[in-house]
């Protein structure tokens, strides 16, 4: 039976700030039907231990990071473990806040999880980490702890990456070896989420569309190139929701319950809620918005539209809180229009009553990794009005675009753009649908019956875990490229051939072979391209020339080649310097490339770094392997004379 540790910075009902908390509670619960799964999170002081009957297991352990000793005690409730530290890492007013030591708080949580496994001597087939707060586990596992577990990393929202000043490397007792462009380094800071993309065995997003979107400039949050490189290990699995929790027929937050067969209590709830919110006329449709006040959620569109909505024959109820400016604007609009109610804050009970009473739910998100609100709303008989992005696109279709009801999707109103016109137009469409009572009822009933539970979707995670446990790993795709053939002696060069293709070539001289008394056929090669290891690369032409090329949108790339004897003994390393494109916009235009790119001499710091990368190091870098300075003008000339050869490449580009 697969044994999994599910690691999250929040788990409902103990602590929740959004969808992550819901998923971290409901997915492990659904998976526990098939596998042995334990969840683990920090024991924040804001968690009510008595209410949730969270008790100490008595198990304590300690470890050192950056010359500081940390002691942890393990608490438990059911299948959830809570880690409590002795240095007030989680003894704060807020879970996340903008604390200056958030790097240490969550970095230490990552250490503490791995140290717990070590101290317990427990084995897990899978460590499932989530978002930036537990992202560092991937790097620590692969570089330091070396447990034989596979890592699944789920990105719930790419916009939150855990970026901190680079001094965090020391604060977290990490090696500067990891301060490289594909690992932790990010514009001279560290980026925890980024390292997990590189180090995890599989990366999942919370909807299939979001997995595609984050490979583009619009949605990639500046990591699209890295994500494209790792596309081979990326999977999109739509989130589900827990119908034991979000279900109008049993929801204990509701004074009255209802189900698809009898909606009379929904109407009664609406009447009560309108009264509570000082809204009038239950005949009018009720539109709601629930969520974080942040640009992602399309808040600007709502603010822009409010005056227009106030003129329409509808009621609107807004519940949320978030960024200061938005809190201020909503606060100043509160009470201004008699058909618009605004509640600022986080209120689970009110949220449930809003879902239960609403006719429509607004979700005009600029981007939406999955979105749970629309699924919850549908279960409660409120039709979603959504922008066509991410998980919203995967879970809702427009009522005008269907000829019959789709089995696995909800039906609502879908619009494309973030403009005022689109938003108002969608609201008008909703009004027309609402007036067509029988059609409206039909759509509501369909939505209430679509199965968005984890019973369906958790099976995809189950299969993923099982495959990984059985030894499967996602494979880099093999692509074919045209490459130039012959260049220089004893040098390694990486040059840009066109805006998207880099070409690395090197030659092995008889001198090198003689020196080490080996023949060409006994020589193995390993290459790293921007820290991605490519095993035994290269095609040699029989006289000692090896070629390797790659295709990618690049901003910063470095190539390194290690010679290794057939018996595994390390011989030496060649390294190109790092190429930094001026910026990706320029690099993609026609007249670029050659200008800023030259190969430079390998510094002793880089040489040292290289040695560390090659674990089979047994030889010092010799002066004969220094990369020679050479201008790209010369290389261009050479390229003009090239003939071409085709070769296969194994790599994730
Ligand atoms: P997010 O991007 O915030 O994770 P999701 O749609 O994935 O968005 O999940 C949001 C969850 O948080 C839902 O369960 C929603 O009902 C809940 N939620 C959001 N804001 C509030 C609030 N102000 N009060 C109560 N519940 C809220």
XYZ file of C-alpha atoms and ligand atoms in Angstrom:
680
model
C 0.000 0.000 0.000
C 1.378 3.387 -0.953
C 2.457 5.391 2.051
C 2.248 9.145 1.628
C 3.041 12.161 3.764
C 0.952 15.157 2.688
C 2.649 18.387 3.727
C 0.792 21.674 3.829
C 1.058 25.019 5.611
C -2.696 25.015 6.212
C -5.394 22.386 6.628
C -9.098 23.037 7.126
C -10.674 23.241 9.703
C -7.584 23.843 11.864
C -6.219 26.698 9.751
C -7.349 27.987 6.381
C -6.700 31.087 4.308
C -8.137 29.797 1.025
C -8.355 26.868 -1.344
C -5.105 25.245 -0.171
C -6.639 24.674 3.264
C -9.693 23.027 1.717
C -7.679 20.784 -0.588
C -5.209 19.814 2.141
C -8.128 18.534 4.138
C -10.297 16.975 1.465
C -7.730 15.325 -0.849
C -5.950 13.258 1.842
C -9.358 12.330 3.227
C -10.460 10.996 -0.168
C -7.116 9.265 -0.755
C -7.267 7.506 2.602
C -9.776 5.124 0.989
C -6.940 3.669 -1.095
C -3.650 4.472 0.621
C -1.949 5.039 3.942
C -1.788 8.828 4.141
C -0.780 11.181 6.941
C -0.927 14.975 6.795
C 1.445 17.347 8.535
C 1.358 21.092 9.208
C 2.768 23.671 11.641
C 0.993 24.046 14.964
C 0.189 27.769 14.785
C -0.718 29.324 18.100
C -3.936 30.617 16.458
C -5.193 27.034 16.170
C -7.696 26.205 18.868
C -6.173 22.995 20.264
C -8.983 22.317 22.707
C -11.752 22.770 20.182
C -10.105 20.406 17.737
C -8.822 17.978 20.378
C -5.237 18.262 19.196
C -2.987 16.447 21.643
C 0.729 15.940 22.127
C 2.044 12.548 21.102
C 4.941 13.097 23.509
C 7.390 12.647 20.624
C 10.130 15.297 20.629
C 13.206 15.772 18.506
C 15.806 18.431 17.869
C 18.281 19.452 15.197
C 20.616 22.301 14.298
C 20.329 24.762 11.430
C 22.765 27.669 11.026
C 24.200 27.002 14.487
C 20.815 27.259 16.148
C 19.186 24.341 17.865
C 15.515 23.814 17.132
C 13.336 21.514 19.190
C 10.037 20.215 17.951
C 7.184 18.399 19.600
C 4.664 16.415 17.584
C 0.941 16.814 18.186
C -1.802 14.786 16.589
C -5.459 14.704 15.740
C -6.637 11.728 13.677
C -4.367 11.378 10.663
C -3.010 14.932 10.961
C 0.295 15.712 12.662
C 1.183 19.177 13.946
C 4.728 20.388 14.533
C 5.300 22.762 17.445
C 8.674 24.451 17.784
C 10.486 26.001 20.740
C 11.401 29.273 19.031
C 8.009 30.840 18.448
C 8.178 30.331 14.699
C 4.445 29.758 14.592
C 3.463 31.618 17.717
C 2.181 34.686 15.834
C -1.095 36.523 15.342
C -1.297 35.419 11.719
C -0.364 32.248 9.875
C 1.546 34.022 7.136
C 1.513 37.765 7.750
C 4.424 39.745 6.413
C 6.873 38.638 9.058
C 10.504 39.357 8.310
C 11.492 35.808 9.215
C 8.975 34.003 6.978
C 11.944 32.432 5.186
C 13.105 30.869 8.441
C 9.587 30.051 9.624
C 8.675 27.985 6.592
C 12.204 26.863 5.752
C 12.416 25.419 9.241
C 9.034 23.782 8.814
C 10.558 21.969 5.821
C 13.568 20.856 7.823
C 11.313 19.842 10.697
C 9.236 17.557 8.468
C 12.329 15.762 7.155
C 13.914 15.615 10.601
C 10.694 14.117 11.917
C 10.872 11.356 9.309
C 14.514 10.785 10.213
C 13.939 10.769 13.956
C 10.997 8.383 13.612
C 12.797 6.222 11.103
C 9.578 6.111 9.131
C 9.496 5.399 5.405
C 7.180 7.185 2.974
C 6.871 6.276 -0.703
C 5.645 9.752 -1.525
C 6.166 13.172 0.000
C 3.453 15.425 -1.402
C 4.404 19.073 -0.905
C 2.209 22.082 -1.594
C 3.000 25.668 -2.598
C 6.083 27.626 -1.566
C 5.743 27.079 2.168
C 6.734 23.412 1.909
C 8.644 23.719 -1.384
C 12.123 23.588 0.116
C 11.542 19.970 1.085
C 12.276 18.905 -2.504
C 15.741 20.455 -2.517
C 16.549 19.287 1.009
C 15.429 15.751 0.255
C 17.455 15.423 -2.925
C 20.565 17.273 -1.752
C 20.784 16.482 1.919
C 18.477 13.821 3.336
C 18.436 11.389 0.398
C 15.442 9.382 1.634
C 14.193 7.009 -0.995
C 10.881 8.873 -1.399
C 9.411 10.436 -4.515
C 8.350 14.060 -4.436
C 5.069 15.340 -5.839
C 4.789 19.115 -5.766
C 1.430 20.803 -6.260
C 1.250 24.426 -7.329
C -1.971 25.888 -6.000
C -1.049 29.402 -7.035
C 2.105 30.263 -8.957
C 1.932 33.915 -7.954
C 3.129 33.148 -4.432
C 6.678 31.899 -4.736
C 8.407 32.435 -1.404
C 10.962 34.992 -2.591
C 13.480 36.222 -0.023
C 16.811 38.073 -0.003
C 19.725 35.782 -0.719
C 21.011 36.034 2.837
C 18.315 33.413 3.543
C 20.785 30.878 2.163
C 22.858 31.340 5.307
C 19.879 31.777 7.591
C 18.606 28.409 6.386
C 21.976 26.695 6.545
C 21.952 25.994 2.805
C 24.916 25.722 0.483
C 25.660 28.520 -1.982
C 25.930 25.734 -4.558
C 22.157 25.898 -4.788
C 22.198 29.599 -5.580
C 21.924 28.950 -9.300
C 19.413 29.996 -11.866
C 17.421 26.760 -12.053
C 17.510 26.033 -8.334
C 17.084 28.786 -5.783
C 18.408 31.920 -7.437
C 15.864 34.413 -8.724
C 16.927 37.940 -9.657
C 19.564 37.820 -6.938
C 17.039 36.615 -4.349
C 16.028 33.101 -3.474
C 12.801 31.576 -4.723
C 11.567 28.527 -2.844
C 8.832 27.518 -5.276
C 11.267 27.582 -8.169
C 13.571 25.075 -6.504
C 10.683 22.659 -6.057
C 9.906 22.773 -9.785
C 13.450 21.679 -10.510
C 13.814 19.117 -7.731
C 10.401 17.415 -7.648
C 9.734 14.208 -9.534
C 6.285 15.331 -10.612
C 4.752 18.797 -10.521
C 0.985 19.097 -10.558
C -1.260 22.086 -10.932
C -4.808 22.195 -9.696
C -6.413 22.217 -13.128
C -5.367 21.055 -16.616
C -5.825 24.515 -18.158
C -3.618 26.137 -15.516
C -0.864 23.619 -16.349
C -0.922 24.970 -19.900
C -1.342 28.599 -18.919
C 1.668 28.786 -16.610
C 3.918 27.984 -19.540
C 2.981 31.312 -21.113
C 4.181 34.831 -20.437
C 0.708 35.974 -19.384
C 0.300 33.448 -16.585
C 3.845 32.227 -15.952
C 4.711 34.775 -13.224
C 8.207 35.050 -14.671
C 8.825 31.300 -14.352
C 7.351 30.265 -17.696
C 10.714 29.304 -19.182
C 11.616 27.050 -16.286
C 8.147 25.524 -16.402
C 8.443 24.902 -20.143
C 11.741 23.135 -19.450
C 9.975 20.966 -16.903
C 6.821 20.466 -18.937
C 7.541 16.740 -19.178
C 6.867 16.314 -15.460
C 3.888 18.651 -15.284
C 0.333 17.321 -14.803
C -2.931 19.224 -14.379
C -5.482 17.584 -12.087
C -8.667 19.467 -11.349
C -9.347 19.885 -7.632
C -12.408 18.370 -6.096
C -14.393 19.416 -3.051
C -15.511 17.527 0.009
C -19.259 16.934 -0.103
C -19.269 15.982 3.576
C -18.281 19.583 4.165
C -19.821 21.539 1.303
C -23.264 20.093 0.930
C -26.495 22.054 1.400
C -28.378 18.972 2.570
C -26.151 18.519 5.652
C -24.297 21.833 6.075
C -24.454 22.597 9.800
C -23.740 26.288 9.211
C -27.174 26.581 7.577
C -30.280 27.123 9.710
C -32.219 25.113 7.109
C -30.993 22.477 4.698
C -32.110 21.666 1.182
C -31.286 19.462 -1.753
C -31.896 19.258 -5.466
C -35.333 17.650 -5.029
C -36.731 20.463 -2.919
C -35.432 23.986 -3.202
C -38.061 25.604 -0.993
C -35.595 25.991 1.900
C -33.148 27.692 -0.426
C -35.787 30.328 -1.028
C -36.470 30.639 2.696
C -32.756 31.011 3.411
C -32.510 33.724 0.788
C -35.337 35.629 2.443
C -33.673 35.430 5.868
C -30.269 36.417 4.540
C -31.584 39.429 2.631
C -33.108 40.625 5.866
C -29.855 40.070 7.754
C -27.935 42.044 5.110
C -30.573 44.787 4.847
C -31.349 43.981 1.234
C -34.848 44.042 -0.193
C -37.051 42.116 -2.595
C -36.424 38.417 -2.727
C -37.847 38.295 -6.244
C -34.706 39.929 -7.540
C -31.800 37.621 -8.271
C -29.031 37.642 -5.659
C -25.483 37.865 -6.987
C -22.633 37.122 -4.596
C -18.881 37.439 -4.505
C -16.780 35.639 -1.886
C -13.019 35.788 -1.869
C -9.723 37.423 -1.231
C -9.556 41.091 -2.202
C -6.658 40.912 -4.582
C -6.278 41.747 -8.264
C -6.224 38.024 -9.106
C -9.876 37.692 -8.147
C -10.988 40.354 -10.640
C -11.693 42.804 -7.849
C -11.020 45.774 -10.115
C -13.776 44.670 -12.459
C -16.194 44.444 -9.568
C -15.223 47.840 -8.178
C -15.495 49.382 -11.627
C -18.935 47.861 -12.148
C -20.464 48.556 -8.781
C -22.136 51.786 -9.756
C -23.714 50.065 -12.787
C -24.824 47.078 -10.723
C -26.479 49.486 -8.318
C -28.766 50.619 -11.155
C -29.845 47.092 -12.128
C -32.833 45.107 -10.753
C -30.587 42.817 -8.715
C -29.142 42.409 -5.217
C -25.421 41.970 -4.704
C -23.659 40.660 -1.577
C -19.895 40.820 -1.293
C -17.826 39.051 1.363
C -14.070 39.210 1.540
C -10.965 40.917 2.723
C -7.433 41.345 1.507
C -5.170 44.089 0.310
C -5.399 47.364 2.165
C -6.427 49.498 -0.808
C -9.248 47.151 -1.718
C -10.420 46.924 1.890
C -10.493 50.693 1.907
C -12.471 50.993 -1.342
C -14.998 48.380 -0.401
C -15.257 49.925 3.054
C -16.005 53.313 1.567
C -18.689 51.818 -0.715
C -20.346 49.914 2.098
C -23.853 51.209 2.805
C -23.812 53.496 -0.229
C -26.209 51.514 -2.433
C -29.345 49.945 -1.082
C -29.064 46.844 -3.271
C -25.398 46.178 -2.505
C -24.172 44.666 0.748
C -20.465 44.575 1.556
C -18.982 42.602 4.448
C -15.273 42.896 5.023
C -13.681 39.969 6.811
C -13.368 36.206 6.769
C -16.585 34.537 7.857
C -17.159 30.845 7.148
C -20.760 30.866 8.425
C -21.769 33.871 6.331
C -20.019 32.359 3.312
C -22.155 29.207 3.592
C -25.367 31.218 3.910
C -24.390 33.291 0.892
C -23.751 30.202 -1.242
C -27.049 28.719 -0.099
C -29.082 31.862 -0.778
C -27.462 33.042 -3.992
C -28.787 32.762 -7.515
C -25.454 33.684 -9.105
C -21.818 33.747 -8.020
C -19.345 36.180 -9.567
C -15.840 34.895 -10.272
C -14.246 37.359 -12.681
C -10.708 36.170 -11.831
C -7.797 37.406 -13.926
C -6.353 33.960 -13.444
C -7.631 31.044 -11.411
C -5.457 27.963 -10.765
C -8.627 25.974 -9.998
C -11.115 27.899 -7.928
C -13.329 26.142 -5.448
C -15.995 28.799 -5.041
C -17.599 27.973 -8.365
C -17.834 24.276 -7.445
C -19.221 25.040 -4.011
C -21.689 27.520 -5.492
C -22.956 24.972 -8.015
C -23.545 22.402 -5.288
C -25.601 25.031 -3.445
C -27.657 25.922 -6.512
C -25.970 29.202 -7.450
C -24.897 29.601 -11.070
C -21.325 30.692 -11.617
C -20.484 33.737 -13.748
C -16.831 33.171 -14.551
C -13.992 34.409 -16.649
C -12.651 31.812 -19.081
C -9.364 31.032 -17.316
C -7.719 28.120 -15.488
C -9.958 25.847 -13.482
C -12.971 28.039 -14.226
C -12.639 27.120 -17.878
C -12.283 23.456 -16.908
C -15.371 23.391 -14.721
C -17.946 25.753 -16.270
C -19.410 26.159 -19.770
C -21.664 28.946 -20.949
C -25.356 28.060 -21.067
C -25.627 29.471 -24.586
C -22.894 27.194 -25.873
C -24.375 23.838 -24.999
C -26.747 21.647 -26.949
C -27.079 19.215 -24.059
C -25.887 19.245 -20.459
C -22.266 18.081 -20.140
C -21.758 15.229 -17.664
C -18.610 16.487 -15.977
C -18.975 20.252 -16.179
C -21.210 22.839 -14.689
C -23.228 25.316 -16.700
C -23.168 29.033 -16.060
C -22.083 32.205 -17.780
C -18.601 32.491 -19.197
C -16.909 35.651 -20.438
C -13.457 36.251 -21.888
C -12.104 39.659 -20.969
C -11.572 41.747 -17.878
C -13.490 44.736 -19.227
C -16.400 46.549 -17.658
C -18.471 45.797 -20.785
C -17.910 42.040 -20.532
C -18.828 42.022 -16.880
C -22.015 44.003 -17.340
C -22.940 41.984 -20.422
C -22.515 38.762 -18.424
C -24.731 40.177 -15.677
C -27.410 41.058 -18.236
C -27.236 37.542 -19.661
C -27.726 36.231 -16.136
C -30.801 38.421 -15.698
C -32.353 37.105 -18.908
C -31.670 33.520 -17.883
C -33.181 34.204 -14.449
C -36.354 35.455 -16.076
C -36.693 32.209 -18.023
C -37.701 30.308 -14.875
C -37.908 26.806 -16.276
C -34.560 27.039 -18.093
C -32.965 28.597 -15.009
C -34.267 25.749 -12.801
C -33.009 23.187 -15.261
C -29.505 24.645 -15.191
C -29.441 24.921 -11.382
C -30.471 21.303 -11.037
C -27.837 20.166 -13.490
C -25.142 22.047 -11.591
C -26.217 20.666 -8.240
C -25.809 17.152 -9.599
C -22.428 17.406 -11.345
C -19.920 15.415 -9.320
C -17.072 17.734 -8.337
C -16.168 15.540 -5.382
C -12.727 14.109 -4.788
C -14.160 10.613 -5.326
C -13.535 11.150 -9.018
C -10.381 13.276 -9.052
C -8.454 11.719 -6.160
C -8.039 8.607 -8.307
C -5.714 10.552 -10.581
C -3.443 11.305 -7.618
C -3.723 7.719 -6.479
C -2.536 6.510 -9.876
C 0.302 9.033 -9.898
C 1.536 7.936 -6.465
C 1.243 4.286 -7.440
C 3.160 4.756 -10.688
C 5.929 6.604 -8.853
C 6.035 3.934 -6.198
C 6.394 1.310 -8.931
C 9.451 3.090 -10.289
C 7.919 5.153 -13.069
C 9.337 8.628 -13.606
C 8.284 11.176 -16.197
C 10.714 11.170 -19.081
C 12.270 14.083 -20.868
C 11.156 14.210 -24.454
C 13.660 13.525 -27.181
C 13.740 16.108 -29.915
C 15.745 16.270 -33.100
C 17.698 19.273 -34.258
C 19.877 20.339 -37.106
C 23.315 21.238 -35.853
C 26.532 22.588 -37.275
C 29.358 20.093 -37.446
C 32.900 21.191 -36.913
C 34.529 23.913 -34.893
C 37.545 24.240 -32.689
C 40.052 22.334 -30.628
C 39.929 21.783 -26.915
C 37.166 24.242 -26.246
C 33.638 24.162 -25.048
C 31.349 26.753 -26.504
C 27.735 27.583 -26.122
C 26.357 29.877 -28.733
C 22.966 31.035 -29.762
C 22.011 29.904 -33.231
C 18.642 31.514 -33.418
C 16.419 33.198 -30.851
C 15.368 29.869 -29.397
C 18.243 27.535 -29.915
C 21.513 27.212 -28.135
C 24.237 25.044 -29.485
C 27.014 23.652 -27.369
C 29.938 21.878 -28.897
C 33.283 20.668 -27.813
C 36.091 18.611 -29.128
C 38.128 16.006 -27.431
C 41.733 16.144 -28.459
C 44.076 13.234 -28.651
C 46.043 15.117 -26.027
C 43.279 14.582 -23.527
C 42.847 10.966 -24.493
C 46.574 10.354 -24.375
C 46.948 12.061 -21.067
C 44.404 9.769 -19.506
C 45.361 6.764 -21.556
C 41.920 6.004 -22.782
C 40.322 5.592 -26.141
C 37.324 7.495 -27.365
C 35.003 4.564 -26.941
C 35.889 4.341 -23.268
C 34.901 7.909 -22.630
C 31.553 8.792 -21.133
C 30.169 12.281 -20.913
C 27.809 14.067 -18.627
C 26.446 17.475 -19.353
C 24.617 20.061 -17.349
C 22.689 22.763 -19.061
C 21.730 25.357 -16.512
C 22.076 22.761 -13.804
C 19.850 20.202 -15.504
C 21.846 17.056 -15.777
C 21.861 15.232 -19.085
C 23.309 11.771 -18.755
C 25.799 10.449 -21.258
C 25.094 13.042 -23.844
C 26.713 13.695 -27.117
C 27.178 12.091 -30.430
C 30.749 11.742 -31.492
C 31.859 11.725 -35.070
C 34.545 9.101 -34.632
C 37.427 11.512 -34.472
C 36.666 13.162 -31.209
C 34.049 15.814 -31.727
C 30.998 15.836 -29.507
C 27.934 17.920 -30.060
C 24.978 18.774 -27.995
C 22.237 21.255 -28.609
C 19.098 22.418 -26.947
C 16.077 24.480 -27.767
C 14.447 26.809 -25.300
C 13.438 30.353 -24.566
C 16.391 31.328 -22.504
C 17.404 34.200 -20.335
C 20.366 32.714 -18.621
C 22.102 29.514 -19.576
C 25.327 27.799 -18.702
C 26.679 24.572 -20.142
C 29.087 22.221 -18.483
C 30.533 18.975 -19.695
C 32.237 16.374 -17.552
C 34.457 13.651 -18.999
C 34.099 10.404 -17.186
C 35.892 7.180 -17.927
C 33.812 4.143 -18.742
C 34.576 2.767 -15.277
C 33.027 5.908 -13.772
C 36.232 7.718 -12.837
C 35.997 11.412 -13.284
C 38.524 13.036 -15.634
C 37.824 16.724 -16.052
C 35.267 19.407 -16.715
C 34.662 21.956 -19.398
C 32.357 24.834 -18.782
C 30.919 27.680 -20.766
C 30.187 30.856 -18.917
C 26.638 31.845 -18.177
C 24.900 33.668 -20.988
C 22.475 36.243 -19.843
C 20.214 37.549 -22.534
C 19.599 41.290 -22.171
C 15.948 40.508 -21.713
C 13.658 37.990 -23.236
C 11.821 40.520 -25.353
C 14.996 41.559 -27.120
C 16.162 38.011 -27.510
C 12.989 37.157 -29.331
C 13.324 39.882 -31.960
C 15.077 39.280 -35.272
C 18.274 41.257 -35.025
C 19.627 40.044 -31.697
C 21.715 37.394 -30.263
C 25.265 37.684 -31.271
C 25.833 41.063 -29.732
C 26.166 40.181 -26.089
C 27.233 36.616 -26.194
C 30.824 35.528 -25.870
C 32.492 32.650 -24.162
C 34.707 33.646 -21.279
C 37.374 32.086 -19.188
C 36.224 29.874 -16.418
C 36.799 31.523 -13.062
C 38.197 29.496 -10.218
C 34.933 30.008 -8.307
C 32.955 28.526 -11.189
C 35.461 25.743 -11.494
C 35.001 24.893 -7.850
C 31.264 25.018 -8.283
C 31.498 22.680 -11.235
C 33.426 20.154 -9.271
C 30.763 20.062 -6.639
C 28.138 19.460 -9.277
C 29.901 16.391 -10.513
C 29.700 13.966 -7.690
C 32.253 11.659 -9.165
C 34.940 14.308 -8.877
C 38.408 12.854 -8.545
C 40.556 15.237 -10.457
C 41.280 18.939 -10.179
C 40.273 21.128 -13.040
C 43.348 21.479 -15.178
C 44.381 24.550 -17.086
C 43.993 22.704 -20.368
C 40.235 22.693 -19.850
C 39.838 26.425 -19.490
C 37.317 27.862 -21.812
C 38.927 30.177 -24.274
C 37.757 33.659 -24.932
C 36.319 33.935 -28.352
C 34.031 36.445 -29.925
C 30.794 35.429 -31.459
C 31.696 37.230 -34.648
C 34.227 34.487 -35.242
C 31.691 31.862 -34.429
C 29.188 33.297 -36.849
C 31.729 33.116 -39.598
C 32.328 29.506 -38.783
C 28.678 28.757 -38.651
C 28.252 30.058 -42.180
C 30.549 27.294 -43.398
C 28.823 24.561 -41.537
C 27.287 21.471 -42.952
C 24.524 19.891 -40.939
C 23.998 16.705 -39.064
C 20.998 15.476 -37.162
C 21.261 14.212 -33.681
C 19.023 13.100 -30.929
C 19.082 14.762 -27.607
C 17.953 13.538 -24.279
C 16.981 16.491 -22.193
C 14.036 18.376 -20.830
C 13.909 21.293 -23.193
P -8.160 30.950 -3.176
O -7.480 31.512 -4.362
O -8.431 32.005 -2.152
O -7.514 29.753 -2.606
P -10.360 29.196 -3.870
O -11.551 29.453 -4.736
O -9.484 28.089 -4.280
O -9.595 30.566 -3.726
O -10.856 28.874 -2.395
C -11.478 29.821 -1.627
C -12.048 29.175 -0.381
O -12.025 30.138 0.681
C -13.490 28.790 -0.528
O -13.780 27.738 0.373
C -14.205 30.079 -0.111
O -15.537 29.850 0.294
C -13.336 30.513 1.037
N -13.329 31.964 1.314
C -12.672 32.924 0.627
N -12.852 34.130 1.191
C -13.666 33.935 2.249
C -14.222 34.804 3.244
N -13.981 36.105 3.246
N -14.996 34.257 4.203
C -15.237 32.924 4.190
N -14.748 32.051 3.296
C -13.969 32.546 2.339
